[in-house]
Amino acid sequence: MLSAKICGGIVLGAVGALPFVADAVPITPVAVVGHPAPGMGGNFDNVYNITINDAGLVSTKATVRNPAYNSALWIGTPTSLQLLVRMGQVAPDTPPETIFNDLEPGLPVPIGSDGQIVFEANIEGPTFPDIMNNGIWGGPAGAPHLIARVGVPAHGVPGATYGYYADFDFFSVASGRIIYPNQLAGGSITEANKYGLWEGPINSPELLFRSPQHAPGTPDGVNFGRFIYTQLNSAGQISFVNLLTGPAVTNDDSVSMWAGPRTDPHLVFRAGLDAPGTPPGVKFANGWTHLPLHLNDQGKVIFYASLSGPGLDDTNDSGIFAGPPAALELIARAGSHAPGTAPGVVFSKTLEQVAAPFLFNFDEIKQNNIGTIAFKGRITGPGITSANDEGLWIGAAGAMKLYVSEGYQAPGMPPGVVFSRIQNGGSILTPFTLLRLTDTDQIAFMTGVTGPGVNSTNQIGLFASDGNGNLGLIARSGDFMDVGNGELRQITQLWPESFNSVNQLSFLAYFTDGTNGAFIATVPEPGALVLLASALFAAHRLARKRRA
């Protein structure tokens, strides 16, 4: 399905032979600054995010001036949003005169396949002087109810309440269930016993684990501490990160990752454990830079890890691991050959990483629900320069293939315009950033480009692939976009948000007038691309005949 383009013995890319073009991509405005905000009596002022599920339902958060500042959440179809909740609205299941104060604008709100939603918000009222009194609400979109909030009794812990607003940020939802961590408060709560993890149906979550419970499968003196980065899949399996505590725990091995059945998760990562697929004596190293891990619907996990042990240095001390929690595989490792490249080309650090060691050999690590893996890697070796040292790999465990790399011709752009690392304002934009991977093995990403005619106003592109792996251009900075009713605005920045399994990509676009908006792009079906290519070829031949 994917074909490789070879240049001088180096694989520069491996995309389909028939890319689509931006003109063939229908783009639907969903929420645009300056346009009316449904149900609010004013116009959108700033749009923060846009998600879309496989049923084509979207959610978006934005602020509105009407005339006062107001944040709100909408759901619906791309062309028919319905106001769900807004700042100032009475918060369900709270004391009288309690209202939503803030809807956490930066946190997207996915819509489940069953139509249920869960969102986090702050509240205020006569009994809540502190705006950090927040909680999570969920259920059917038309009738969300309180699930948990700071100050209310904590499920399964008599005499204790939920006590910390920030930990609700780590909730996860799937198939009508929810998982979330929090920190307890109350007369009997101490530093040692305040951390908990809850999971269950959205209507009735229950306490799963609480500190200082012994962490299963670890030595005596290793106990659960704070729970963060929770995740739940459609089969009811869970994953989480825990910051272990106890007399047998040090700063170097306190970070742990867990995944598996809700009541019996498996220890996936902790410094000192053997690293699968590596030579004897190689261990996982300190985990603070590795968070989080991802759990798919098959119960498989994927994560990045540093390594320690004999024969390791900064050229080969990290890797990607994936698979069932009890049977992990090494997917890629620094210092190993990069699939699809010339002999001697290996995964390695870039010059930026030498100066900034917090950057990784691998990032944008993704795994979909059918087990396909995608990641961005950096390479070095014969023929590799700063102009072609980053690539994007896709495939199954043990069969990763180079899909596209820096220096490759950017589809839909003039000849000589290639994927590239660029200076974007005060920061560096590396190729293939904000990678999205669907359950149909389609991808989308934002990237820089360089080449003839490229300058600071048109050096960013948003790309996506169709069902046959053909990569095409969705939109580009410097282009004018129809934001509705024929109104054109010039793009400065693009930000992919979510990509569903029926060819719909949600993204944010930012414009030269300081406004922004949320949009849905419908990626052409592969069959439609053949028809488009035939039409373009016929038009090209007709134009040649007319010129003759």
XYZ file of C-alpha atoms in Angstrom:
548
model
C 0.000 0.000 0.000
C 2.932 2.313 0.674
C 5.760 2.808 -1.793
C 9.249 4.071 -1.080
C 11.086 6.822 -2.920
C 14.853 6.265 -2.934
C 17.352 9.073 -3.521
C 21.083 8.434 -3.347
C 20.575 5.249 -1.336
C 18.578 7.051 1.357
C 14.860 6.609 1.747
C 13.439 10.117 1.662
C 9.829 9.130 2.019
C 7.288 6.404 1.498
C 3.901 7.821 0.641
C 1.268 6.732 -1.834
C 1.756 7.578 -5.478
C -1.400 9.661 -5.817
C -1.546 12.496 -3.250
C -4.684 14.581 -3.096
C -4.630 18.371 -3.311
C -6.028 20.990 -0.954
C -8.639 22.147 -3.469
C -10.206 18.658 -3.281
C -10.682 18.811 0.500
C -14.060 20.145 1.689
C -13.620 22.255 4.825
C -16.601 23.070 7.043
C -16.490 25.992 9.508
C -17.746 24.960 12.950
C -16.979 27.930 15.227
C -15.285 31.109 13.987
C -14.321 34.223 15.933
C -16.670 37.071 15.018
C -19.467 34.719 13.963
C -22.580 34.152 16.120
C -22.168 31.713 19.017
C -25.358 29.598 19.189
C -27.425 30.166 22.295
C -25.175 32.918 23.667
C -26.479 36.174 22.191
C -23.004 37.193 21.085
C -20.109 36.245 18.824
C -17.261 33.795 19.321
C -14.255 35.597 20.830
C -11.623 32.822 20.993
C -11.994 29.142 20.025
C -9.954 26.667 22.074
C -10.535 23.151 20.746
C -12.622 20.970 18.460
C -13.125 17.189 18.697
C -15.083 14.854 16.420
C -16.128 11.243 17.031
C -16.767 8.459 14.524
C -20.461 9.374 14.386
C -19.546 12.870 13.198
C -20.534 14.610 16.440
C -18.329 17.505 17.501
C -17.643 19.379 20.710
C -15.950 22.740 20.912
C -15.059 25.164 23.682
C -14.796 28.909 23.163
C -15.169 32.265 24.844
C -17.833 34.765 23.853
C -18.270 38.518 24.323
C -21.945 39.272 24.869
C -20.766 41.847 25.996
C -19.094 40.277 29.065
C -16.450 37.549 28.867
C -18.052 34.110 28.943
C -16.754 30.599 28.302
C -18.978 27.816 27.039
C -19.148 24.296 25.608
C -21.134 23.277 22.527
C -21.874 19.907 20.962
C -23.665 18.870 17.776
C -22.894 18.357 14.122
C -20.340 20.539 12.333
C -23.123 22.720 10.906
C -25.484 22.668 13.886
C -23.960 23.368 17.292
C -26.071 23.305 20.439
C -25.039 25.151 23.598
C -24.492 22.621 26.393
C -23.087 24.563 29.354
C -21.799 28.086 29.894
C -20.061 30.148 32.529
C -22.673 31.577 34.917
C -25.062 28.653 34.423
C -26.354 26.814 37.502
C -24.120 23.791 38.120
C -26.135 20.550 38.414
C -26.163 18.732 41.759
C -24.652 21.617 43.734
C -26.018 23.872 46.532
C -28.401 26.706 45.575
C -26.902 29.685 43.716
C -23.836 27.696 42.703
C -22.764 28.428 39.138
C -20.066 27.368 36.711
C -17.170 29.811 36.996
C -14.795 28.385 34.403
C -15.114 25.513 31.922
C -11.387 24.716 31.613
C -11.156 26.078 28.031
C -7.947 24.243 27.169
C -9.277 20.731 27.921
C -11.074 19.083 24.959
C -14.349 17.233 25.595
C -14.595 13.988 23.585
C -18.053 12.591 22.827
C -18.353 8.862 23.456
C -19.720 6.431 20.901
C -22.799 6.203 23.146
C -23.290 9.992 22.993
C -22.231 10.563 26.598
C -19.781 13.277 27.577
C -17.688 14.177 30.602
C -16.271 17.634 31.292
C -14.380 19.409 34.063
C -15.347 22.825 35.423
C -14.793 25.230 38.309
C -17.748 26.469 40.361
C -18.490 29.401 42.620
C -21.309 30.425 44.947
C -22.153 31.630 48.433
C -20.508 28.579 50.004
C -17.574 28.410 47.554
C -15.329 31.486 47.826
C -12.411 29.583 46.311
C -12.639 29.312 42.500
C -10.417 26.215 42.695
C -13.439 24.257 43.887
C -13.973 22.196 40.779
C -15.353 18.871 39.671
C -16.341 16.633 36.804
C -19.821 16.289 35.326
C -21.006 13.736 32.790
C -23.700 11.581 31.301
C -26.068 12.147 28.386
C -25.203 15.385 26.620
C -28.595 16.903 27.384
C -28.555 16.075 31.100
C -25.075 15.910 32.643
C -24.866 15.159 36.364
C -22.164 15.602 38.984
C -19.694 12.713 39.157
C -17.223 14.075 41.709
C -16.042 17.452 42.962
C -13.830 19.009 45.581
C -15.575 19.119 48.947
C -18.143 16.334 48.464
C -17.895 12.864 50.060
C -15.406 10.634 48.268
C -16.880 7.350 47.064
C -15.811 4.472 49.292
C -13.968 6.541 51.928
C -16.288 7.365 54.864
C -15.621 10.740 56.440
C -13.380 11.965 53.617
C -13.989 14.345 50.738
C -12.277 14.937 47.431
C -9.611 17.523 48.170
C -7.501 18.569 45.190
C -8.801 20.379 42.109
C -5.886 19.645 39.733
C -6.027 15.845 39.877
C -9.415 15.805 38.149
C -7.466 16.857 35.022
C -6.383 13.219 34.657
C -9.812 11.627 34.189
C -10.535 9.292 31.246
C -13.793 7.980 29.792
C -14.753 5.011 27.596
C -17.965 3.062 26.917
C -19.979 4.737 29.645
C -17.299 4.294 32.325
C -14.911 6.743 33.950
C -11.583 6.583 35.785
C -10.121 9.459 37.775
C -7.614 10.126 40.597
C -7.847 12.592 43.433
C -6.412 13.502 46.812
C -8.556 13.093 49.901
C -9.258 15.609 52.651
C -10.729 15.148 56.121
C -9.889 14.623 59.771
C -8.438 11.141 59.339
C -6.521 11.923 56.138
C -2.724 12.154 56.259
C -0.021 12.644 53.687
C 0.411 8.880 53.553
C -3.225 7.886 52.912
C -4.642 10.756 50.860
C -4.212 9.411 47.298
C -6.933 7.415 45.584
C -8.060 6.068 42.218
C -11.735 5.607 41.294
C -13.320 3.731 38.350
C -16.734 2.506 37.288
C -19.908 3.458 35.434
C -20.292 7.208 35.024
C -23.256 7.052 37.419
C -21.470 5.064 40.141
C -17.650 5.029 40.236
C -16.001 3.147 43.092
C -12.656 3.269 44.872
C -10.110 0.923 43.257
C -6.826 1.718 45.032
C -5.690 4.000 47.822
C -2.351 4.878 49.349
C -0.463 3.482 51.183
C -1.715 0.181 49.736
C 1.138 -2.129 48.772
C 1.859 -1.970 45.033
C 1.216 -5.517 43.694
C 4.248 -7.427 42.490
C 6.781 -5.106 44.109
C 9.038 -5.705 47.134
C 7.848 -5.000 50.675
C 8.001 -1.318 51.463
C 6.817 -0.209 47.994
C 3.385 1.404 48.218
C 1.037 3.310 45.957
C 1.330 7.099 46.159
C -0.175 9.731 43.876
C -2.141 8.508 40.826
C -1.890 10.509 37.580
C -2.333 10.021 33.800
C -5.178 7.546 34.019
C -6.709 5.880 30.975
C -9.632 3.545 30.336
C -10.343 1.468 27.227
C -13.612 0.166 25.770
C -13.019 -3.281 27.304
C -12.900 -1.843 30.828
C -9.132 -2.222 31.213
C -7.198 0.585 32.853
C -3.778 2.185 32.882
C -2.230 4.777 35.153
C 1.012 6.257 36.391
C 1.747 6.089 40.095
C 4.402 7.940 42.085
C 5.359 5.195 44.511
C 6.159 5.819 48.167
C 7.572 3.813 51.066
C 10.877 2.982 52.714
C 12.045 0.901 49.725
C 11.431 3.717 47.176
C 13.961 6.298 45.984
C 13.666 9.361 43.750
C 15.180 7.305 40.951
C 12.569 4.518 40.965
C 9.398 6.197 42.249
C 7.724 6.536 38.833
C 5.729 3.461 37.851
C 3.307 2.633 35.028
C 0.493 0.102 35.293
C -2.030 -1.456 32.892
C -4.471 -4.352 32.718
C -7.705 -5.505 34.366
C -9.276 -2.861 36.603
C -8.674 -4.800 39.838
C -5.403 -6.503 38.869
C -3.209 -4.207 36.770
C 0.284 -5.291 35.742
C 3.448 -3.291 36.522
C 4.604 -2.189 33.070
C 7.429 0.184 33.901
C 9.671 1.041 36.826
C 13.351 1.896 36.901
C 15.346 -1.272 37.543
C 13.046 -3.661 35.680
C 14.550 -5.599 32.762
C 13.969 -3.827 29.452
C 12.447 -6.368 26.990
C 14.313 -6.954 23.734
C 17.613 -5.564 25.014
C 20.865 -7.320 26.026
C 21.169 -8.892 29.491
C 21.696 -6.324 32.230
C 19.895 -3.463 30.430
C 17.200 -1.971 32.652
C 14.554 0.699 32.518
C 15.921 3.960 33.957
C 14.343 6.897 35.790
C 10.863 7.497 34.417
C 10.123 11.185 34.953
C 10.646 11.996 31.246
C 8.504 9.136 29.917
C 4.977 10.103 30.894
C 2.375 9.066 30.033
C 1.743 5.643 28.524
C -1.078 4.907 26.071
C -3.580 2.028 26.343
C -5.577 0.838 23.324
C -8.809 -1.159 23.089
C -6.847 -4.413 22.655
C -5.288 -3.858 26.069
C -1.863 -3.082 24.583
C 0.299 -0.235 25.867
C 3.027 1.883 24.312
C 5.569 4.181 25.940
C 9.027 5.712 25.634
C 11.707 4.809 28.180
C 15.280 5.644 29.078
C 17.673 2.748 29.644
C 20.702 2.006 31.803
C 23.199 -0.820 31.932
C 26.408 -2.180 30.390
C 27.460 -0.765 27.031
C 25.002 2.149 27.122
C 25.715 5.825 26.525
C 23.715 8.788 25.219
C 23.651 7.273 21.708
C 21.697 4.125 22.635
C 20.039 4.679 26.012
C 16.346 4.998 25.075
C 13.630 3.129 23.234
C 9.946 2.597 22.499
C 8.181 -0.402 24.046
C 4.712 -1.727 23.229
C 2.456 -4.759 23.562
C 0.370 -6.535 26.190
C 1.379 -5.376 29.694
C 2.971 -8.738 30.518
C 4.617 -9.273 27.108
C 6.219 -6.025 25.962
C 8.291 -5.798 22.785
C 11.068 -3.390 21.849
C 9.737 -1.354 18.906
C 12.685 0.963 18.239
C 15.868 1.876 20.102
C 18.387 4.672 19.849
C 21.520 3.389 18.136
C 19.646 0.698 16.179
C 19.124 0.738 12.418
C 16.206 2.905 11.316
C 13.936 0.786 9.062
C 13.755 1.963 5.448
C 17.050 3.827 5.522
C 20.504 3.085 4.127
C 22.951 0.803 5.995
C 24.599 2.628 8.890
C 21.685 5.005 9.487
C 20.508 4.725 13.088
C 18.083 6.392 15.455
C 19.891 9.148 17.340
C 19.698 12.620 18.820
C 19.599 15.846 16.814
C 21.724 18.919 17.397
C 18.816 20.507 19.271
C 18.792 17.589 21.691
C 22.488 17.933 22.445
C 21.804 21.522 23.531
C 18.472 20.638 25.168
C 18.698 17.123 26.637
C 15.027 17.149 27.688
C 14.158 16.451 24.050
C 13.865 12.794 23.061
C 15.137 10.499 20.327
C 11.492 9.567 19.707
C 8.272 11.512 20.145
C 4.708 11.767 18.825
C 4.386 8.093 19.839
C 0.940 6.720 18.963
C -0.851 3.339 18.873
C -4.369 2.870 17.506
C -7.032 0.382 18.528
C -6.009 -2.218 15.933
C -2.382 -2.220 17.067
C -0.761 -0.001 14.423
C 2.094 2.093 15.814
C 3.370 5.456 14.616
C 6.193 7.597 15.919
C 8.576 10.350 14.922
C 12.279 9.530 15.143
C 15.602 11.244 14.624
C 18.423 9.629 12.677
C 22.129 9.970 11.957
C 24.580 8.198 9.684
C 25.877 8.213 6.090
C 24.123 10.817 3.963
C 22.123 12.232 6.871
C 22.298 15.987 7.504
C 20.246 18.491 9.480
C 18.009 18.741 6.393
C 16.850 15.096 6.467
C 17.400 13.763 9.986
C 13.788 13.317 11.096
C 11.233 10.807 9.883
C 7.856 9.279 10.579
C 7.531 5.496 10.966
C 4.288 3.500 10.843
C 3.534 -0.208 11.125
C 2.969 -3.174 13.379
C 5.339 -4.266 16.131
C 8.327 -5.882 14.425
C 7.395 -4.464 11.017
C 7.837 -0.690 11.228
C 8.256 1.151 7.915
C 9.462 4.635 7.107
C 6.419 6.539 5.868
C 7.868 9.974 5.139
C 10.926 11.999 6.145
C 12.282 15.490 6.368
C 13.585 16.580 2.962
C 10.770 14.784 1.108
C 8.704 16.708 -1.468
C 5.614 18.106 0.266
C 2.500 16.855 -1.587
C 0.298 19.589 -3.009
C 3.099 22.155 -2.994
C 5.370 23.384 -5.841
C 8.345 21.211 -6.864
C 11.292 21.638 -4.513
C 9.157 22.508 -1.467
C 10.034 19.878 1.123
C 9.207 18.929 4.693
C 11.578 20.777 7.011
C 12.408 21.982 10.477
C 11.648 25.719 10.637
C 11.912 28.707 12.916
C 8.326 29.535 13.891
C 8.249 32.772 15.836
C 10.335 32.253 18.942
C 10.359 28.463 18.727
C 11.390 25.642 16.412
C 8.700 23.635 14.619
C 9.951 20.167 13.764
C 8.413 18.063 10.986
C 5.387 15.837 11.629
C 4.266 17.572 14.822
C 0.889 16.923 16.528
C 0.628 13.513 14.881
C -2.859 11.989 14.784
C -3.455 8.280 13.981
C -6.901 6.792 13.263
C -8.178 3.240 13.664
C -8.124 3.009 9.856
C -4.365 3.721 9.855
C -4.757 7.256 8.530
C -2.536 10.019 9.865
C -2.535 13.790 10.097
C 0.164 16.203 11.218
C 1.386 19.788 11.132
C 4.823 20.452 9.680
C 7.192 23.110 8.441
C 8.249 23.324 4.799
C 11.053 25.053 2.956
C 12.039 25.576 -0.671
C 11.356 27.866 -3.647
C 8.871 30.600 -2.819
C 8.644 29.685 0.876
C 8.965 32.437 3.482
C 7.868 33.068 7.064
C 4.253 33.637 5.984
C 3.682 30.322 4.151
C 6.014 27.799 5.794
C 3.463 25.702 7.731
C 1.267 22.957 6.287
C -1.439 20.637 7.595
C -1.366 17.202 5.932
C -3.455 14.041 6.186
C -3.595 10.630 4.517
C -6.498 8.806 2.928
C -7.462 5.150 3.379
C -4.772 3.998 0.929
C -1.969 5.899 2.660
C -1.857 8.714 0.088
C -0.666 11.875 1.831
C -2.175 15.194 0.798
C -2.309 18.853 1.770
C -5.284 20.055 3.817
C -4.317 23.717 4.265
C -1.240 25.943 4.350
C -0.269 29.155 6.101
C -0.455 32.127 3.750
C -3.504 30.660 2.007
C -6.923 32.257 2.250
C -9.636 30.125 3.841
C -13.372 30.519 3.422
C -14.582 30.824 7.022
C -18.224 30.903 5.958
C -20.463 32.704 3.486
C -17.545 33.481 1.207
C -15.607 35.433 3.858
C -11.867 34.873 3.345
C -9.192 35.089 6.026
C -5.473 34.452 5.614
C -3.986 31.571 7.631
C -0.986 32.057 9.933
C -1.063 28.810 11.937
C -2.747 25.373 11.837
C -3.372 22.953 14.690
C -4.792 19.421 14.134
C -7.020 18.276 16.988
C -8.746 14.939 16.270
C -9.063 12.586 13.283
C -11.917 10.079 13.205
C -12.252 6.819 11.302
C -14.580 8.210 8.628
C -12.099 10.686 7.091
C -13.009 13.749 9.163
C -10.177 15.841 10.625
C -10.879 18.568 13.158
C -8.416 21.437 13.392
C -7.940 25.003 14.534
C -6.791 27.717 12.137
C -5.371 31.087 13.147
C -5.522 34.158 10.905
C -3.583 37.351 10.187
C -6.325 39.527 11.749
C -5.729 37.883 15.150
C -8.845 35.686 14.992
C -9.164 31.914 14.883
C -11.711 29.209 14.258
C -12.535 25.503 14.448
C -13.032 23.534 11.236
C -13.700 20.015 9.940
C -11.832 18.815 6.841
C -13.226 15.806 4.985
C -10.294 13.873 3.518
C -11.178 12.486 0.056
C -11.887 8.782 -0.336
C -9.182 6.940 -2.321
C -11.637 6.280 -5.173
C -12.430 9.969 -5.352
C -8.730 10.684 -5.764
C -8.576 8.513 -8.873
C -11.500 10.420 -10.368
C -9.898 13.723 -9.414
C -6.574 12.709 -10.933
C -8.321 11.653 -14.155
C -10.190 14.952 -14.312
C -7.017 16.948 -13.723
C -5.176 14.940 -16.394
C -8.009 15.482 -18.881
C -8.078 19.201 -18.125
C -4.310 19.386 -18.527
C -4.476 17.672 -21.943
C -7.317 19.978 -23.042
C -5.309 23.039 -22.000
C -2.305 21.784 -23.967
C -4.468 21.280 -27.084
C -5.894 24.786 -26.768
C -2.416 26.299 -26.429
C -1.355 24.347 -29.547
